[in-house]
Coordinates of C-alpha atoms and ligand atoms in Angstrom, one line a residue:
M18 CA -13.1 -19.0 -16.9
K19 CA -10.2 -19.2 -14.5
I20 CA -9.4 -17.3 -11.2
S21 CA -5.9 -16.6 -10.1
I22 CA -4.7 -15.8 -6.5
V23 CA -1.9 -13.7 -5.9
V24 CA -0.1 -14.0 -2.4
P25 CA 2.7 -11.9 -1.3
V26 CA 4.7 -13.8 1.2
Y27 CA 7.4 -12.5 3.5
N28 CA 9.0 -14.9 6.3
E29 CA 5.7 -16.6 6.3
S30 CA 6.9 -20.3 6.7
L31 CA 5.0 -21.2 9.6
G32 CA 1.7 -20.6 8.2
L33 CA 2.0 -21.2 4.6
E34 CA 0.9 -24.8 4.7
E35 CA -2.0 -24.2 6.6
F36 CA -3.0 -21.1 4.4
M37 CA -2.5 -23.4 1.1
K38 CA -4.9 -26.3 2.6
S39 CA -7.6 -23.7 3.6
L40 CA -7.4 -22.0 0.4
N41 CA -7.6 -25.4 -1.5
F42 CA -10.5 -26.4 0.4
T43 CA -12.6 -23.2 -0.4
M44 CA -11.5 -23.0 -4.1
D45 CA -12.6 -26.8 -4.5
S46 CA -15.8 -26.0 -3.2
L47 CA -16.3 -23.2 -5.9
K48 CA -15.9 -25.8 -8.9
I49 CA -14.0 -23.2 -10.8
H50 CA -10.7 -23.3 -12.6
W51 CA -8.3 -21.6 -10.4
D52 CA -4.3 -21.3 -9.4
V53 CA -2.2 -19.5 -7.0
L54 CA 0.7 -17.5 -7.6
F55 CA 3.1 -17.2 -4.4
V56 CA 5.3 -14.0 -4.5
D57 CA 8.3 -14.9 -2.3
D58 CA 9.6 -11.4 -1.2
G59 CA 13.0 -12.1 -0.4
S60 CA 12.2 -14.0 2.9
E61 CA 15.2 -15.0 5.0
D62 CA 13.2 -18.4 6.5
A63 CA 12.0 -21.2 4.8
S64 CA 9.3 -19.8 3.0
W65 CA 10.7 -20.5 -0.5
Q66 CA 11.5 -24.2 0.0
I67 CA 8.0 -24.5 1.4
I68 CA 6.7 -22.7 -1.9
Q69 CA 8.6 -25.3 -3.9
R70 CA 7.0 -28.0 -2.0
L71 CA 3.5 -26.5 -2.3
T72 CA 4.0 -26.8 -6.3
R73 CA 4.9 -30.4 -6.2
L74 CA 2.0 -31.1 -3.9
Y75 CA -0.7 -28.9 -5.4
P76 CA -0.7 -28.7 -9.5
M77 CA -2.2 -25.3 -9.4
A78 CA 0.4 -23.8 -7.2
R79 CA 3.2 -21.8 -8.6
G80 CA 5.8 -19.2 -7.2
I81 CA 8.1 -16.7 -8.1
Q82 CA 11.0 -15.4 -5.8
L83 CA 12.4 -11.8 -5.8
S84 CA 15.9 -11.2 -5.3
R85 CA 15.3 -9.4 -2.3
N86 CA 12.8 -8.0 -0.1
F87 CA 10.9 -5.4 -2.2
G88 CA 8.1 -4.5 0.0
H89 CA 4.3 -5.8 0.3
Q90 CA 3.0 -3.2 -2.7
I91 CA 5.7 -4.3 -5.1
A92 CA 5.4 -8.0 -4.3
L93 CA 1.8 -7.6 -5.3
S94 CA 2.6 -5.8 -8.5
A95 CA 5.1 -8.5 -9.4
G96 CA 2.4 -11.2 -8.9
L97 CA -0.5 -9.2 -11.0
E98 CA 2.4 -9.2 -13.9
H99 CA 2.6 -13.1 -13.8
I100 CA -1.0 -14.5 -13.7
D101 CA -3.4 -15.1 -16.4
G102 CA -6.7 -15.6 -14.5
D103 CA -9.9 -14.0 -16.0
A104 CA -10.0 -12.3 -12.5
V105 CA -7.5 -12.0 -9.8
I106 CA -7.8 -12.1 -6.2
T107 CA -4.8 -10.6 -4.0
M108 CA -4.6 -11.5 -0.4
D109 CA -2.3 -12.0 2.5
A110 CA -0.7 -15.4 3.4
D111 CA -1.4 -15.1 7.2
L112 CA -5.1 -16.2 7.1
Q113 CA -6.2 -12.8 8.2
H114 CA -7.8 -12.6 4.8
P115 CA -10.1 -15.6 5.3
P116 CA -10.4 -17.9 2.2
Q117 CA -13.9 -18.2 3.2
V118 CA -14.9 -14.7 2.0
I119 CA -13.8 -15.9 -1.7
P120 CA -16.9 -17.1 -2.8
A121 CA -18.4 -13.8 -2.0
L122 CA -15.7 -11.9 -4.0
V123 CA -16.5 -14.3 -7.0
A124 CA -20.2 -13.7 -6.7
K125 CA -20.1 -10.2 -7.1
W126 CA -17.5 -10.6 -10.1
Q127 CA -19.8 -12.6 -11.9
E128 CA -22.7 -10.2 -11.1
G129 CA -20.5 -7.8 -13.2
W130 CA -18.5 -5.8 -10.8
E131 CA -14.9 -5.2 -12.0
V132 CA -13.4 -4.5 -8.8
V133 CA -14.5 -6.1 -5.6
N134 CA -12.7 -4.5 -2.6
T135 CA -13.0 -6.0 1.0
V136 CA -13.4 -3.8 3.9
R137 CA -12.6 -5.2 7.1
A138 CA -14.9 -4.9 10.1
D139 CA -13.1 -3.7 13.0
T140 CA -12.4 -6.3 15.5
R141 CA -10.3 -7.0 18.3
T142 CA -8.0 -9.1 16.0
T143 CA -6.1 -6.2 14.7
G144 CA -4.1 -4.4 17.3
W145 CA -5.1 -1.1 19.0
F146 CA -2.2 0.7 17.6
K147 CA -2.7 -0.2 14.2
R148 CA -6.6 0.3 14.1
Q149 CA -5.7 3.8 15.5
T150 CA -3.0 4.7 13.2
S151 CA -5.0 3.3 10.1
T152 CA -8.1 5.2 11.2
L153 CA -6.3 8.6 11.4
F154 CA -4.3 7.9 8.2
Y155 CA -7.5 7.2 6.2
R156 CA -9.2 10.3 7.8
F157 CA -6.4 12.5 6.8
I158 CA -5.5 11.0 3.4
N159 CA -9.1 11.4 2.2
K160 CA -9.2 15.2 3.4
I161 CA -6.5 16.0 1.0
S162 CA -6.2 13.5 -1.4
D163 CA -7.5 13.6 -5.1
V164 CA -9.0 10.0 -5.1
P165 CA -11.4 8.6 -2.4
I166 CA -9.6 5.8 -0.5
T167 CA -11.9 3.6 1.8
A168 CA -10.9 3.3 5.5
G169 CA -10.1 -0.4 6.5
A170 CA -9.7 -1.5 2.8
A171 CA -7.0 -4.1 2.7
D172 CA -5.1 -5.2 0.0
F173 CA -7.7 -8.2 -0.3
R174 CA -9.6 -7.9 -3.3
L175 CA -10.7 -9.2 -6.6
L176 CA -9.8 -7.6 -10.0
D177 CA -11.1 -8.3 -13.2
R178 CA -8.7 -8.6 -16.2
K179 CA -9.3 -5.3 -17.4
A180 CA -8.6 -3.8 -14.0
V181 CA -5.3 -5.6 -13.8
A182 CA -4.3 -4.4 -17.0
A183 CA -5.0 -0.8 -16.1
L184 CA -3.1 -1.2 -12.9
L185 CA -0.1 -2.7 -15.1
S186 CA -0.3 0.2 -17.4
M187 CA 0.4 2.5 -14.6
P188 CA 4.1 2.9 -14.8
E189 CA 4.8 4.5 -11.5
R190 CA 7.5 3.0 -9.3
N191 CA 6.0 4.4 -6.2
R192 CA 3.1 1.9 -5.6
F193 CA 0.2 2.3 -3.4
L194 CA -2.4 0.0 -4.9
R195 CA -5.1 1.0 -2.7
G196 CA -4.8 4.5 -4.1
M197 CA -4.1 3.2 -7.8
V198 CA -7.4 0.9 -7.6
S199 CA -9.3 3.8 -6.7
W200 CA -8.0 6.1 -9.5
I201 CA -8.5 3.3 -12.2
G202 CA -12.3 3.6 -11.9
F203 CA -14.3 0.7 -13.2
R204 CA -17.4 -0.8 -11.6
Q205 CA -16.4 -1.2 -7.8
A206 CA -18.2 -3.5 -5.1
F207 CA -17.3 -3.7 -1.3
V208 CA -17.7 -6.9 0.8
C209 CA -17.4 -6.7 4.6
Y210 CA -15.4 -9.4 6.4
E211 CA -14.1 -10.2 9.9
P212 CA -10.5 -10.5 9.6
G213 CA -9.2 -13.8 11.0
M214 CA -6.4 -14.0 13.7
R215 CA -2.8 -13.8 12.2
R216 CA -2.3 -17.8 12.5
A217 CA 1.6 -17.8 12.7
G218 CA 4.6 -15.5 12.6
E219 CA 4.2 -11.8 13.2
S220 CA 3.2 -8.8 11.2
K221 CA 5.8 -7.7 8.7
Y222 CA 4.6 -4.3 8.7
T223 CA 7.1 -2.3 10.8
L224 CA 6.4 0.9 12.2
K225 CA 8.9 2.2 9.4
K226 CA 7.2 0.2 6.7
M227 CA 3.8 1.6 7.9
L228 CA 5.5 5.1 7.7
H229 CA 6.8 4.5 4.4
L230 CA 3.4 3.4 2.8
G231 CA 1.6 6.2 4.6
I232 CA 4.1 8.9 2.9
D233 CA 3.9 6.9 -0.4
G234 CA 0.3 7.1 -0.1
L235 CA 0.0 10.8 0.4
T236 CA 2.7 12.1 -1.9
S237 CA 1.5 9.9 -5.0
F238 CA -2.3 10.8 -4.5
S239 CA -2.1 14.4 -3.4
L240 CA -0.7 17.7 -4.1
G241 CA -2.1 18.5 -0.7
P242 CA 1.2 18.8 1.3
L243 CA 2.8 20.9 -1.3
R244 CA -0.1 23.3 -0.8
L245 CA 0.5 23.1 2.7
A246 CA 3.8 24.5 2.4
L247 CA 2.6 27.4 0.3
L248 CA -0.1 27.9 3.0
L249 CA 2.5 27.8 5.9
G250 CA 4.4 30.4 4.0
A251 CA 1.6 32.6 3.5
I252 CA 0.4 32.4 7.2
S253 CA 3.9 33.1 8.3
I254 CA 4.3 36.0 6.1
I255 CA 1.0 37.5 7.5
L256 CA 2.0 36.9 11.0
A257 CA 5.3 38.7 10.3
L258 CA 3.6 41.8 9.1
F259 CA 1.5 42.2 12.1
Y260 CA 4.3 41.7 14.0
A261 CA 6.4 44.4 11.9
V262 CA 3.4 46.8 12.5
Y263 CA 3.7 46.2 16.3
V264 CA 7.7 46.4 16.4
L265 CA 7.3 49.9 14.6
W266 CA 4.4 50.8 17.0
V267 CA 6.7 50.1 19.9
K268 CA 9.5 52.1 18.6
I269 CA 7.6 55.0 17.5
A270 CA 4.8 55.6 19.9
T271 CA 6.0 54.3 23.2
H272 CA 9.5 54.8 23.3
T273 CA 10.1 52.1 25.4
A274 CA 13.3 49.7 25.6
E275 CA 14.0 48.0 22.2
P276 CA 12.3 44.7 22.1
G277 CA 14.6 42.2 23.6
W278 CA 16.5 39.2 21.9
T279 CA 13.8 37.0 22.6
S280 CA 11.7 38.2 20.0
I281 CA 14.1 38.1 17.4
I282 CA 14.9 34.7 18.3
G283 CA 11.0 33.5 18.1
V284 CA 10.8 35.0 14.8
V285 CA 14.0 33.5 13.8
L286 CA 12.9 29.9 15.2
F287 CA 9.3 30.4 13.6
F288 CA 10.8 31.0 10.3
G289 CA 13.1 28.5 10.4
G290 CA 10.4 26.1 11.4
V291 CA 8.2 27.1 8.4
Q292 CA 11.2 26.8 5.8
L293 CA 12.3 23.4 7.2
V294 CA 8.6 22.1 6.9
S295 CA 8.5 23.4 3.4
L296 CA 11.7 22.1 2.4
G297 CA 10.9 18.7 3.8
I298 CA 7.8 18.6 1.5
F299 CA 9.4 19.5 -1.2
G300 CA 12.0 17.0 -0.7
E301 CA 9.6 14.4 -0.4
Y302 CA 8.1 15.1 -3.8
L303 CA 11.7 15.6 -5.2
G304 CA 12.7 12.0 -3.9
Q305 CA 9.7 10.6 -5.7
I306 CA 10.3 12.2 -9.0
F307 CA 14.0 11.0 -8.5
G308 CA 12.7 7.7 -8.0
E309 CA 10.6 7.7 -11.0
T310 CA 13.0 9.3 -13.1
K311 CA 15.6 6.4 -12.5
R312 CA 13.3 4.0 -14.4
R313 CA 14.5 1.1 -12.7
P314 CA 12.5 -2.4 -12.9
L315 CA 10.2 -2.5 -10.0
Y316 CA 11.6 -5.8 -8.7
I317 CA 14.0 -8.5 -10.0
I318 CA 13.2 -12.1 -10.0
R319 CA 15.6 -14.6 -8.8
Q320 CA 13.9 -18.0 -9.9
T321 CA 10.5 -19.3 -10.3
T322 CA 8.8 -22.8 -9.6
G323 CA 5.6 -24.4 -11.3
P324 CA 4.3 -23.1 -14.6
I325 CA 4.6 -19.3 -14.9
P326 CA 2.6 -17.6 -17.6
H327 CA 4.4 -15.0 -19.8
P328 CA 4.8 -11.7 -17.8
E329 CA 2.0 -9.1 -18.8
R330 CA 4.3 -6.1 -19.2
K331 CA 7.9 -6.4 -20.2
E332 CA 9.9 -3.6 -18.0
T333 CA 10.8 -0.8 -20.4
P334 CA 14.4 0.2 -20.4
Ligands
UDP29 N1 4.5 -8.9 3.0 C1 5.6 -8.9 1.8 N2 6.6 -7.9 1.8 C2 6.9 -7.3 3.1 C3 6.1 -7.4 4.1 C4 4.7 -8.0 4.1 O1 5.5 -9.5 0.7 O2 7.8 -6.5 3.1 C5 3.5 -9.7 3.0 C6 3.2 -10.6 4.1 O3 4.0 -11.8 4.0 C7 1.8 -11.0 4.2 C8 1.3 -9.7 3.5 O4 2.5 -9.0 2.7 O5 1.4 -11.9 3.3 C9 0.9 -8.4 4.6 O6 1.6 -8.4 5.6 P1 1.5 -8.4 7.1 O7 0.6 -9.4 7.5 O8 2.5 -8.5 8.0 O9 0.7 -7.2 7.4 P2 -0.6 -6.7 8.4 O10 -1.5 -7.8 8.0 O11 0.1 -6.9 9.9 O12 -0.9 -5.4 7.7
MG30 MG1 -1.3 -9.8 7.9

């Protein structure tokens, strides 16, 4: 029985060694066969050098380096394809996902749960803005999405071999792992944890990256926005009908001056807005289809360090 740990790394040189120490300490106490795979997601700092050093210091450490920054979700997917544990734990490199929680995850797995998710207890360690946007996002996505997605669920979880295989069999390029994990089913458990303070460096999730993740999550797990376009269109047609009746009534019954250009501009603006919104939503889905049809590999590996098992799934051309 072996546990593999997958850690995406983007410019985490300041905290990596401490992370490895802490992880090693916890895993040692578990008395279980384990290894850890660092996926360097195109870091611009010394992260890769540190990963190489760690693989020399710790026999269970290994690393793959992507050719550029592909993003957190893709780095995770890359990691999942290059491990061979009976269970896999994905976690951040910044000690916000405390290794001390791992024994609880493993215990649940040994009870027979195939996916063990974690839910972060809301504390001050996460910034105010992040907490608010995250709460709002999950409330919204769960309103309109086809699969339930737990609020506060981070990409800190244990996946059984079977669940990993299921995830890897999903060919989409647009990877929103939280949704995908919910979609695959299996017996899923939840474990609560207090997030640690980010030890070193700063959050790699810029507002832009958060927005991208949010939009990917919405459009890949819901047709709601497309239906919203339809709804907006329908509402505006109904409103326009009422307005037409009113205009006719003004013309026929009251004989007052013709309605001024203000109302015309108003109508034009309203419909312009509705059309743009709808077009934007279509465009978003079209972009997704475009991305999927290009069938590019999800990521490109520049080099590896330490013993890397054979990839689970070869990219199909
Ligand atoms: N990360 C990555 N690629 C990216 C952004 C982040 O591999 O483009 C890694 C990062 O090194 C960390 C994890 O993903 O291990 C989560 O990122 P971060 O801690 O910055 O996110 P936050 O905890 O602020 O949501
Ligand atoms: Mg973090």
